[in-house]
Short mmCIF file of N, CA, C and O in Angstrom, two decimals:
data_model
loop_
_atom_site.label_atom_id
_atom_site.label_comp_id
_atom_site.label_asym_id
_atom_site.label_seq_id
_atom_site.Cartn_x
_atom_site.Cartn_y
_atom_site.Cartn_z
N UNK A 6 8.73 -39.34 -56.95
CA UNK A 6 7.87 -39.26 -56.70
C UNK A 6 7.69 -40.08 -55.79
O UNK A 6 7.71 -40.36 -54.12
N UNK A 7 9.13 -41.50 -55.38
CA UNK A 7 9.21 -41.86 -54.43
C UNK A 7 10.65 -41.45 -52.75
O UNK A 7 9.77 -41.99 -52.04
N UNK A 8 10.61 -40.66 -53.80
CA UNK A 8 11.76 -40.21 -52.25
C UNK A 8 11.01 -39.35 -50.97
O UNK A 8 10.47 -39.37 -50.16
N UNK A 9 9.56 -38.69 -51.80
CA UNK A 9 8.77 -37.74 -50.84
C UNK A 9 7.79 -38.67 -49.94
O UNK A 9 7.61 -38.15 -49.22
N UNK A 10 7.24 -39.72 -50.79
CA UNK A 10 6.45 -40.88 -49.74
C UNK A 10 7.60 -41.75 -49.29
O UNK A 10 6.79 -42.25 -47.96
N UNK A 11 8.70 -42.04 -49.04
CA UNK A 11 9.58 -42.89 -48.45
C UNK A 11 9.57 -42.11 -46.62
O UNK A 11 9.83 -42.27 -45.94
N UNK A 12 9.62 -40.51 -47.24
CA UNK A 12 9.96 -39.86 -46.56
C UNK A 12 8.64 -40.05 -45.27
O UNK A 12 8.89 -39.73 -43.81
N UNK A 13 7.71 -40.37 -45.98
CA UNK A 13 6.65 -39.65 -45.22
C UNK A 13 5.95 -40.96 -45.12
O UNK A 13 5.60 -40.85 -43.86
N UNK A 14 6.77 -42.09 -45.33
CA UNK A 14 6.07 -43.59 -44.72
C UNK A 14 7.82 -43.37 -43.52
O UNK A 14 6.95 -44.39 -42.47
N UNK A 15 8.44 -42.70 -42.93
CA UNK A 15 9.49 -42.81 -42.45
C UNK A 15 9.36 -41.27 -41.47
O UNK A 15 9.99 -40.64 -40.71
N UNK A 16 7.75 -41.40 -41.23
CA UNK A 16 7.47 -39.90 -40.32
C UNK A 16 8.38 -39.34 -39.11
O UNK A 16 8.60 -38.66 -39.61
N UNK A 17 8.37 -40.43 -38.28
CA UNK A 17 9.27 -39.82 -37.05
C UNK A 17 10.69 -40.92 -37.02
O UNK A 17 10.87 -40.78 -35.55
N UNK A 18 11.32 -40.82 -37.58
CA UNK A 18 11.94 -41.74 -37.38
C UNK A 18 13.21 -40.73 -37.52
O UNK A 18 13.29 -40.41 -38.91
N UNK A 19 14.69 -40.66 -36.71
CA UNK A 19 15.47 -39.84 -36.36
C UNK A 19 16.10 -40.53 -36.20
O UNK A 19 17.92 -39.47 -36.02
N UNK A 20 16.33 -41.67 -36.14
CA UNK A 20 18.11 -42.51 -36.49
C UNK A 20 18.47 -42.48 -37.75
O UNK A 20 17.43 -43.10 -39.17
N UNK A 21 18.99 -43.70 -38.05
CA UNK A 21 20.05 -43.48 -39.45
C UNK A 21 20.41 -42.21 -40.39
O UNK A 21 20.38 -40.96 -39.60
N UNK A 22 20.22 -42.94 -41.05
CA UNK A 22 21.11 -41.84 -42.37
C UNK A 22 19.88 -41.65 -44.31
O UNK A 22 19.61 -42.62 -44.07
N UNK A 23 20.17 -40.37 -44.38
CA UNK A 23 19.48 -40.26 -45.73
C UNK A 23 20.40 -39.51 -46.29
O UNK A 23 21.05 -38.30 -46.38
N UNK A 24 20.56 -39.74 -48.03
CA UNK A 24 21.19 -39.08 -48.19
C UNK A 24 20.61 -38.07 -49.16
O UNK A 24 19.33 -38.10 -49.36
N UNK A 25 22.12 -37.09 -50.08
CA UNK A 25 20.91 -36.41 -50.54
C UNK A 25 19.79 -36.08 -51.17
O UNK A 25 19.19 -35.36 -51.19
N UNK A 26 20.14 -36.74 -52.55
CA UNK A 26 18.76 -37.04 -53.20
C UNK A 26 17.45 -36.70 -52.10
O UNK A 26 16.04 -36.87 -52.54
N UNK A 27 17.85 -38.24 -51.10
CA UNK A 27 16.48 -38.47 -50.42
C UNK A 27 15.54 -36.68 -49.74
O UNK A 27 14.66 -36.68 -49.95
N UNK A 28 16.00 -35.90 -49.14
CA UNK A 28 16.43 -34.73 -48.38
C UNK A 28 15.78 -33.85 -49.55
O UNK A 28 14.79 -33.03 -49.24
N UNK A 29 16.79 -33.68 -50.76
CA UNK A 29 16.17 -32.62 -51.43
C UNK A 29 15.51 -32.78 -52.38
O UNK A 29 14.32 -32.16 -53.25
N UNK A 30 14.85 -33.58 -52.48
CA UNK A 30 13.53 -34.26 -53.57
C UNK A 30 12.70 -34.07 -52.76
O UNK A 30 11.78 -34.18 -52.81
N UNK A 31 12.72 -34.83 -51.29
CA UNK A 31 11.28 -33.97 -50.70
C UNK A 31 11.39 -32.61 -50.25
O UNK A 31 10.25 -32.50 -50.48
N UNK A 32 12.43 -31.98 -50.16
CA UNK A 32 11.74 -30.52 -49.97
C UNK A 32 11.56 -29.96 -51.03
O UNK A 32 10.96 -29.16 -51.11
N UNK A 33 12.08 -30.87 -52.35
CA UNK A 33 11.85 -29.68 -54.01
C UNK A 33 10.39 -30.43 -54.33
O UNK A 33 9.33 -29.43 -54.46
N UNK A 34 9.95 -32.17 -53.90
CA UNK A 34 8.27 -31.90 -54.01
C UNK A 34 7.64 -30.93 -52.62
O UNK A 34 6.29 -30.67 -52.96
N UNK A 35 7.86 -30.78 -52.05
CA UNK A 35 7.34 -30.30 -50.11
C UNK A 35 6.66 -29.20 -50.94
O UNK A 35 5.97 -28.34 -50.48
N UNK A 36 8.01 -27.85 -51.20
CA UNK A 36 8.05 -27.06 -51.70
C UNK A 36 6.40 -26.56 -52.96
O UNK A 36 6.01 -26.07 -52.97
N UNK A 37 6.66 -27.26 -54.05
CA UNK A 37 5.59 -27.66 -55.17
C UNK A 37 4.34 -27.46 -54.41
O UNK A 37 3.90 -26.59 -55.18
N UNK A 38 4.45 -28.66 -53.85
CA UNK A 38 2.97 -29.43 -53.04
C UNK A 38 2.71 -27.81 -52.52
O UNK A 38 1.32 -27.36 -52.69
N UNK A 39 3.28 -26.98 -51.62
CA UNK A 39 3.39 -25.94 -50.56
C UNK A 39 3.06 -24.52 -51.81
O UNK A 39 1.15 -23.80 -51.49
N UNK A 40 4.02 -24.78 -52.95
CA UNK A 40 2.88 -23.70 -53.74
C UNK A 40 1.03 -23.58 -55.22
O UNK A 40 0.94 -23.21 -54.87
N UNK A 41 0.94 -25.00 -54.65
CA UNK A 41 -0.06 -24.84 -55.04
C UNK A 41 -0.90 -24.84 -54.64
O UNK A 41 -2.21 -24.91 -54.77
N UNK A 42 -0.78 -25.25 -52.92
CA UNK A 42 -2.15 -25.16 -52.25
C UNK A 42 -1.84 -24.05 -51.82
O UNK A 42 -2.71 -23.63 -51.70
N UNK A 43 -1.43 -23.62 -51.64
CA UNK A 43 -0.99 -21.79 -51.37
C UNK A 43 -1.44 -21.07 -52.93
O UNK A 43 -2.64 -20.09 -52.10
N UNK A 44 -2.28 -21.55 -53.83
CA UNK A 44 -2.46 -21.32 -55.40
C UNK A 44 -4.27 -21.05 -54.86
O UNK A 44 -5.13 -20.51 -55.16
N UNK A 45 -4.12 -22.71 -54.63
CA UNK A 45 -5.55 -22.80 -54.26
C UNK A 45 -6.29 -22.45 -53.09
O UNK A 45 -7.42 -22.12 -53.18
N UNK A 46 -5.70 -22.28 -51.57
CA UNK A 46 -5.50 -21.12 -50.64
C UNK A 46 -6.31 -19.62 -51.12
O UNK A 46 -7.43 -19.09 -51.04
N UNK A 47 -5.62 -18.63 -52.15
CA UNK A 47 -5.78 -18.11 -52.60
C UNK A 47 -7.01 -17.97 -53.36
O UNK A 47 -7.74 -16.91 -53.61
N UNK A 48 -7.16 -18.89 -54.57
CA UNK A 48 -8.20 -18.92 -55.34
C UNK A 48 -9.82 -18.72 -53.94
O UNK A 48 -10.69 -18.19 -54.87
N UNK A 49 -9.35 -19.65 -53.19
CA UNK A 49 -10.91 -19.71 -52.47
C UNK A 49 -11.00 -18.63 -51.27
O UNK A 49 -11.75 -18.98 -51.13
N UNK A 50 -9.93 -17.78 -50.97
CA UNK A 50 -9.90 -16.93 -49.91
C UNK A 50 -10.25 -17.94 -48.63
O UNK A 50 -10.79 -17.00 -47.82
N UNK A 51 -8.84 -18.69 -48.60
CA UNK A 51 -8.89 -19.13 -47.67
C UNK A 51 -7.84 -19.71 -47.33
O UNK A 51 -7.38 -19.67 -48.35
N UNK A 52 -7.29 -19.67 -45.51
CA UNK A 52 -6.18 -20.00 -45.82
C UNK A 52 -5.54 -21.32 -44.79
O UNK A 52 -4.47 -21.50 -44.00
N UNK A 53 -6.45 -21.58 -45.05
CA UNK A 53 -6.60 -23.82 -43.64
C UNK A 53 -5.88 -24.45 -44.44
O UNK A 53 -4.60 -24.82 -44.11
N UNK A 54 -5.68 -24.79 -45.61
CA UNK A 54 -5.25 -25.78 -46.77
C UNK A 54 -3.26 -26.35 -46.38
O UNK A 54 -3.28 -26.67 -46.33
N UNK A 55 -3.00 -24.55 -46.17
CA UNK A 55 -1.72 -24.31 -45.84
C UNK A 55 -1.20 -24.48 -44.62
O UNK A 55 -0.19 -24.71 -44.60
N UNK A 56 -2.17 -24.42 -43.74
CA UNK A 56 -1.78 -24.28 -43.05
C UNK A 56 -1.41 -26.02 -42.10
O UNK A 56 -0.86 -26.21 -41.11
N UNK A 57 -2.32 -26.71 -42.45
CA UNK A 57 -2.96 -27.92 -42.29
C UNK A 57 -1.63 -28.95 -42.88
O UNK A 57 -1.23 -29.44 -42.33
N UNK A 58 -1.40 -28.78 -43.82
CA UNK A 58 -0.56 -28.96 -45.32
C UNK A 58 1.18 -28.57 -44.67
O UNK A 58 1.55 -29.38 -44.31
N UNK A 59 1.57 -27.87 -43.41
CA UNK A 59 2.44 -27.46 -43.30
C UNK A 59 2.23 -27.68 -41.66
O UNK A 59 3.46 -28.28 -41.65
N UNK A 60 1.73 -28.32 -41.81
CA UNK A 60 1.79 -28.89 -40.03
C UNK A 60 2.02 -30.12 -40.60
O UNK A 60 2.48 -31.34 -39.66
N UNK A 61 1.29 -31.09 -41.03
CA UNK A 61 1.73 -32.55 -41.99
C UNK A 61 3.44 -32.57 -42.07
O UNK A 61 3.28 -34.30 -41.74
N UNK A 62 3.74 -31.83 -42.33
CA UNK A 62 4.86 -32.31 -42.95
C UNK A 62 6.34 -31.63 -42.08
O UNK A 62 7.57 -31.73 -42.65
N UNK A 63 5.53 -31.46 -41.10
CA UNK A 63 6.54 -30.15 -40.13
C UNK A 63 7.26 -31.78 -39.59
O UNK A 63 9.29 -31.74 -39.35
N UNK A 64 7.18 -32.22 -39.20
CA UNK A 64 7.77 -33.62 -38.54
C UNK A 64 8.56 -34.53 -39.34
O UNK A 64 9.85 -34.85 -39.40
N UNK A 65 7.57 -35.42 -40.44
CA UNK A 65 9.17 -35.86 -41.29
C UNK A 65 9.67 -34.58 -42.03
O UNK A 65 11.16 -35.52 -42.31
N UNK A 66 9.62 -33.36 -42.20
CA UNK A 66 10.92 -32.45 -42.53
C UNK A 66 12.31 -32.18 -41.44
O UNK A 66 12.81 -32.09 -41.78
N UNK A 67 11.73 -32.16 -40.20
CA UNK A 67 12.77 -32.45 -39.41
C UNK A 67 13.99 -34.14 -38.83
O UNK A 67 14.78 -34.17 -39.20
N UNK A 68 13.04 -34.91 -39.31
CA UNK A 68 13.37 -36.51 -39.48
C UNK A 68 14.42 -36.26 -40.24
O UNK A 68 15.92 -36.93 -40.38
N UNK A 69 14.10 -35.71 -41.45
CA UNK A 69 14.13 -36.07 -42.48
C UNK A 69 16.22 -34.73 -42.70
O UNK A 69 16.96 -35.23 -42.85
N UNK A 70 15.44 -33.88 -41.90
CA UNK A 70 16.85 -32.94 -41.75
C UNK A 70 17.99 -33.34 -40.73
O UNK A 70 18.62 -33.74 -41.17
N UNK A 71 17.49 -34.29 -39.88
CA UNK A 71 18.24 -35.04 -39.13
C UNK A 71 18.68 -36.45 -39.75
O UNK A 71 20.58 -36.49 -39.19
N UNK A 72 18.43 -37.01 -40.38
CA UNK A 72 18.85 -37.87 -40.60
C UNK A 72 20.26 -37.51 -41.68
O UNK A 72 21.31 -38.52 -41.93
N UNK A 73 19.74 -36.08 -42.98
CA UNK A 73 20.59 -36.09 -43.48
C UNK A 73 21.84 -35.53 -43.11
O UNK A 73 22.96 -35.38 -43.32
N UNK A 74 21.94 -35.02 -41.41
CA UNK A 74 23.20 -34.64 -40.99
C UNK A 74 23.56 -35.96 -40.35
O UNK A 74 24.75 -35.75 -40.71
N UNK A 75 23.57 -37.14 -40.26
CA UNK A 75 23.97 -37.83 -39.51
C UNK A 75 24.49 -38.26 -40.84
O UNK A 75 25.70 -39.10 -40.32
N UNK A 76 24.31 -38.54 -42.10
CA UNK A 76 24.45 -38.82 -42.98
C UNK A 76 26.32 -38.09 -43.54
O UNK A 76 27.24 -38.68 -43.96
N UNK A 77 25.68 -36.88 -43.03
CA UNK A 77 26.98 -35.85 -42.79
C UNK A 77 28.03 -36.10 -41.86
O UNK A 77 29.02 -35.18 -41.59
N UNK A 78 28.01 -36.89 -41.25
CA UNK A 78 28.54 -37.20 -39.92
C UNK A 78 28.31 -36.13 -38.54
O UNK A 78 29.56 -35.82 -37.78
N UNK A 79 27.42 -35.09 -38.24
CA UNK A 79 26.83 -34.85 -36.85
C UNK A 79 25.63 -34.70 -36.76
O UNK A 79 24.95 -36.01 -37.47
N UNK A 80 25.16 -34.58 -35.42
CA UNK A 80 24.35 -34.73 -34.12
C UNK A 80 23.25 -34.00 -35.11
O UNK A 80 23.28 -32.32 -35.37
N UNK A 81 22.21 -34.26 -35.22
CA UNK A 81 20.88 -33.90 -35.39
C UNK A 81 20.75 -32.63 -35.13
O UNK A 81 20.06 -31.48 -35.10
N UNK A 82 21.04 -32.54 -33.35
CA UNK A 82 20.90 -30.77 -32.88
C UNK A 82 21.38 -30.51 -33.48
O UNK A 82 21.37 -29.06 -33.65
N UNK A 83 22.55 -30.23 -34.66
CA UNK A 83 22.77 -28.99 -34.96
C UNK A 83 21.63 -28.52 -36.32
O UNK A 83 21.90 -28.08 -36.49
N UNK A 84 20.97 -28.74 -36.32
CA UNK A 84 19.49 -28.39 -37.19
C UNK A 84 19.22 -27.05 -36.06
O UNK A 84 18.46 -26.17 -37.10
N UNK A 85 19.71 -26.99 -34.97
CA UNK A 85 18.89 -25.42 -34.14
C UNK A 85 19.92 -24.44 -34.85
O UNK A 85 19.25 -23.31 -34.87
N UNK A 86 20.74 -24.78 -35.78
CA UNK A 86 21.44 -23.54 -36.62
C UNK A 86 20.10 -22.59 -36.64
O UNK A 86 20.49 -21.35 -36.91
N UNK A 87 19.54 -23.22 -37.24
CA UNK A 87 18.72 -22.31 -37.96
C UNK A 87 18.28 -21.25 -37.14
O UNK A 87 16.92 -20.35 -37.37
N UNK A 88 17.94 -21.38 -36.11
CA UNK A 88 17.42 -20.57 -34.92
C UNK A 88 18.31 -18.90 -34.79
O UNK A 88 18.25 -18.06 -33.95
N UNK A 89 19.55 -18.64 -35.60
CA UNK A 89 20.59 -18.34 -35.95
C UNK A 89 20.38 -17.05 -37.41
O UNK A 89 20.95 -17.99 -38.88
N UNK A 90 20.04 -15.72 -37.29
CA UNK A 90 19.19 -15.25 -38.60
C UNK A 90 20.74 -15.90 -39.94
O UNK A 90 21.89 -15.03 -39.52
N UNK A 91 20.42 -15.78 -40.95
CA UNK A 91 21.05 -16.11 -41.80
C UNK A 91 22.30 -17.60 -42.44
O UNK A 91 22.49 -17.22 -42.56
N UNK A 92 23.35 -16.68 -41.15
CA UNK A 92 24.43 -17.26 -40.36
C UNK A 92 24.22 -18.73 -40.72
O UNK A 92 24.68 -19.85 -41.02
N UNK A 93 23.37 -19.40 -39.45
CA UNK A 93 22.48 -20.15 -39.80
C UNK A 93 22.31 -21.31 -40.41
O UNK A 93 22.69 -22.31 -40.86
N UNK A 94 21.58 -20.88 -41.42
CA UNK A 94 20.92 -21.30 -42.43
C UNK A 94 21.76 -21.86 -43.64
O UNK A 94 21.71 -22.15 -44.44
N UNK A 95 22.39 -20.11 -43.95
CA UNK A 95 23.98 -20.91 -44.57
C UNK A 95 24.97 -21.55 -44.16
O UNK A 95 24.68 -22.25 -45.34
N UNK A 96 24.34 -22.15 -43.60
CA UNK A 96 25.78 -22.95 -42.38
C UNK A 96 25.33 -24.44 -42.85
O UNK A 96 25.48 -25.10 -42.19
N UNK A 97 23.98 -24.56 -42.12
CA UNK A 97 23.25 -25.22 -42.27
C UNK A 97 22.41 -26.02 -44.19
O UNK A 97 22.62 -27.67 -44.70
N UNK A 98 22.59 -25.21 -44.72
CA UNK A 98 22.37 -25.38 -46.59
C UNK A 98 23.59 -26.31 -46.83
O UNK A 98 23.36 -26.71 -47.27
N UNK A 99 25.32 -25.44 -46.57
CA UNK A 99 26.16 -26.22 -46.91
C UNK A 99 26.34 -27.69 -46.18
O UNK A 99 26.59 -28.43 -46.85
N UNK A 100 25.74 -27.82 -44.93
CA UNK A 100 26.11 -29.05 -44.38
C UNK A 100 24.84 -30.17 -45.04
O UNK A 100 25.36 -31.49 -45.65
N UNK A 101 23.83 -29.34 -45.31
CA UNK A 101 23.17 -30.69 -45.92
C UNK A 101 23.01 -30.98 -47.62
O UNK A 101 23.12 -31.80 -48.08
N UNK A 102 24.04 -29.89 -47.83
CA UNK A 102 24.57 -30.21 -49.56
C UNK A 102 25.43 -30.83 -49.46
O UNK A 102 25.90 -31.83 -50.55
N UNK A 103 26.40 -31.01 -48.86
CA UNK A 103 27.70 -32.19 -48.13
C UNK A 103 26.96 -33.67 -49.17
O UNK A 103 26.10 -34.26 -48.82
N UNK A 104 28.74 -34.23 -49.36
CA UNK A 104 28.25 -35.90 -49.57
C UNK A 104 28.43 -36.44 -48.00
O UNK A 104 28.83 -36.22 -47.69
N UNK A 105 28.58 -37.58 -48.78
CA UNK A 105 27.63 -38.63 -47.44
C UNK A 105 29.37 -38.93 -47.44
O UNK A 105 29.83 -39.31 -47.70
N UNK A 106 29.81 -39.33 -45.52
CA UNK A 106 30.63 -39.60 -45.28
C UNK A 106 30.82 -41.15 -44.88
O UNK A 106 29.73 -41.99 -45.22
N UNK A 107 31.53 -42.05 -44.92
CA UNK A 107 31.59 -43.39 -44.99
C UNK A 107 31.47 -43.38 -43.80
O UNK A 107 30.49 -43.24 -43.17
N UNK A 108 30.72 -45.22 -43.38
CA UNK A 108 30.56 -45.61 -42.17
C UNK A 108 30.76 -44.72 -41.07
O UNK A 108 31.87 -44.68 -40.77
N UNK A 109 29.28 -44.15 -40.54
CA UNK A 109 30.18 -43.50 -39.12
C UNK A 109 29.47 -44.33 -37.67
O UNK A 109 28.72 -45.31 -38.40
N UNK A 110 29.16 -42.73 -36.96
CA UNK A 110 27.81 -43.70 -35.78
C UNK A 110 26.83 -44.08 -36.09
O UNK A 110 26.62 -44.81 -35.03
N UNK A 111 26.25 -43.36 -36.79
CA UNK A 111 24.55 -43.60 -37.61
C UNK A 111 24.68 -44.37 -38.21
O UNK A 111 23.71 -45.12 -38.70
N UNK A 112 25.46 -45.17 -38.41
CA UNK A 112 25.22 -46.76 -39.19
C UNK A 112 26.03 -46.47 -40.47
O UNK A 112 26.74 -45.52 -41.10
N UNK A 113 25.97 -47.29 -41.37
CA UNK A 113 26.72 -47.40 -43.23
C UNK A 113 26.49 -46.76 -43.68
O UNK A 113 24.68 -46.13 -43.70
N UNK A 114 26.79 -46.00 -44.64
CA UNK A 114 26.31 -45.03 -45.59
C UNK A 114 25.37 -45.33 -46.12
O UNK A 114 25.19 -46.70 -47.22
N UNK A 115 24.06 -45.15 -46.89
CA UNK A 115 23.26 -45.16 -48.01
C UNK A 115 24.12 -45.30 -49.07
O UNK A 115 22.61 -45.78 -50.24
N UNK A 116 24.44 -44.71 -49.35
CA UNK A 116 25.14 -44.33 -51.15
C UNK A 116 25.85 -46.06 -51.42
O UNK A 116 25.52 -45.90 -52.55
N UNK A 117 26.07 -46.54 -50.52
CA UNK A 117 26.98 -47.32 -50.85
C UNK A 117 26.07 -48.75 -50.86
O UNK A 117 26.37 -49.80 -51.53
N UNK A 118 24.85 -48.69 -50.44
CA UNK A 118 24.01 -49.80 -50.15
C UNK A 118 23.15 -49.76 -51.52
O UNK A 118 22.70 -50.90 -51.81
N UNK A 119 22.94 -48.97 -52.33
CA UNK A 119 22.30 -48.68 -53.49
C UNK A 119 23.40 -48.56 -54.26
O UNK A 119 22.66 -48.18 -55.54
N UNK A 120 24.60 -48.46 -54.47
CA UNK A 120 25.42 -48.53 -55.67
C UNK A 120 25.74 -49.91 -55.70
O UNK A 120 25.58 -50.74 -55.87
N UNK A 121 25.56 -49.58 -57.97
CA UNK A 121 26.04 -50.34 -58.35
C UNK A 121 26.82 -51.35 -58.35
O UNK A 121 28.12 -50.46 -58.12
N UNK A 122 26.84 -52.77 -58.69
CA UNK A 122 28.05 -53.76 -59.10
C UNK A 122 29.85 -52.98 -60.10
O UNK A 122 28.98 -52.27 -60.76
N UNK A 123 30.62 -53.36 -59.62
CA UNK A 123 31.81 -52.49 -59.95
C UNK A 123 32.35 -53.59 -61.76
O UNK A 123 33.51 -53.59 -61.37
N UNK A 124 31.43 -54.04 -61.90
CA UNK A 124 32.21 -55.12 -62.51
C UNK A 124 31.52 -54.90 -64.10
O UNK A 124 31.23 -54.83 -64.54
#
């Protein structure tokens, strides 16, 4: 759950890098919350809660995606590939699932900063 909260704390931080775990855990928890809210909306017969939640996590979702692309040494502008149906989404999923690159122009590897000592 801390991955989700950490992304929300960095609400509109588009610089830096994000590990795979940070991105994918935010995506998973956001999907689960969205499904629960959708179920509540259906039970109540309203559609406002899902729309409000989607708008609330839109900017943090884009920001963590940009930071994740930075971690793979790609510009955040590559996120616009989602505008290309199917092919763009497949390319983005592959890139977002790739391992971190060592220190690059976006900063040091966040994976190296949290790695345990090798003694």
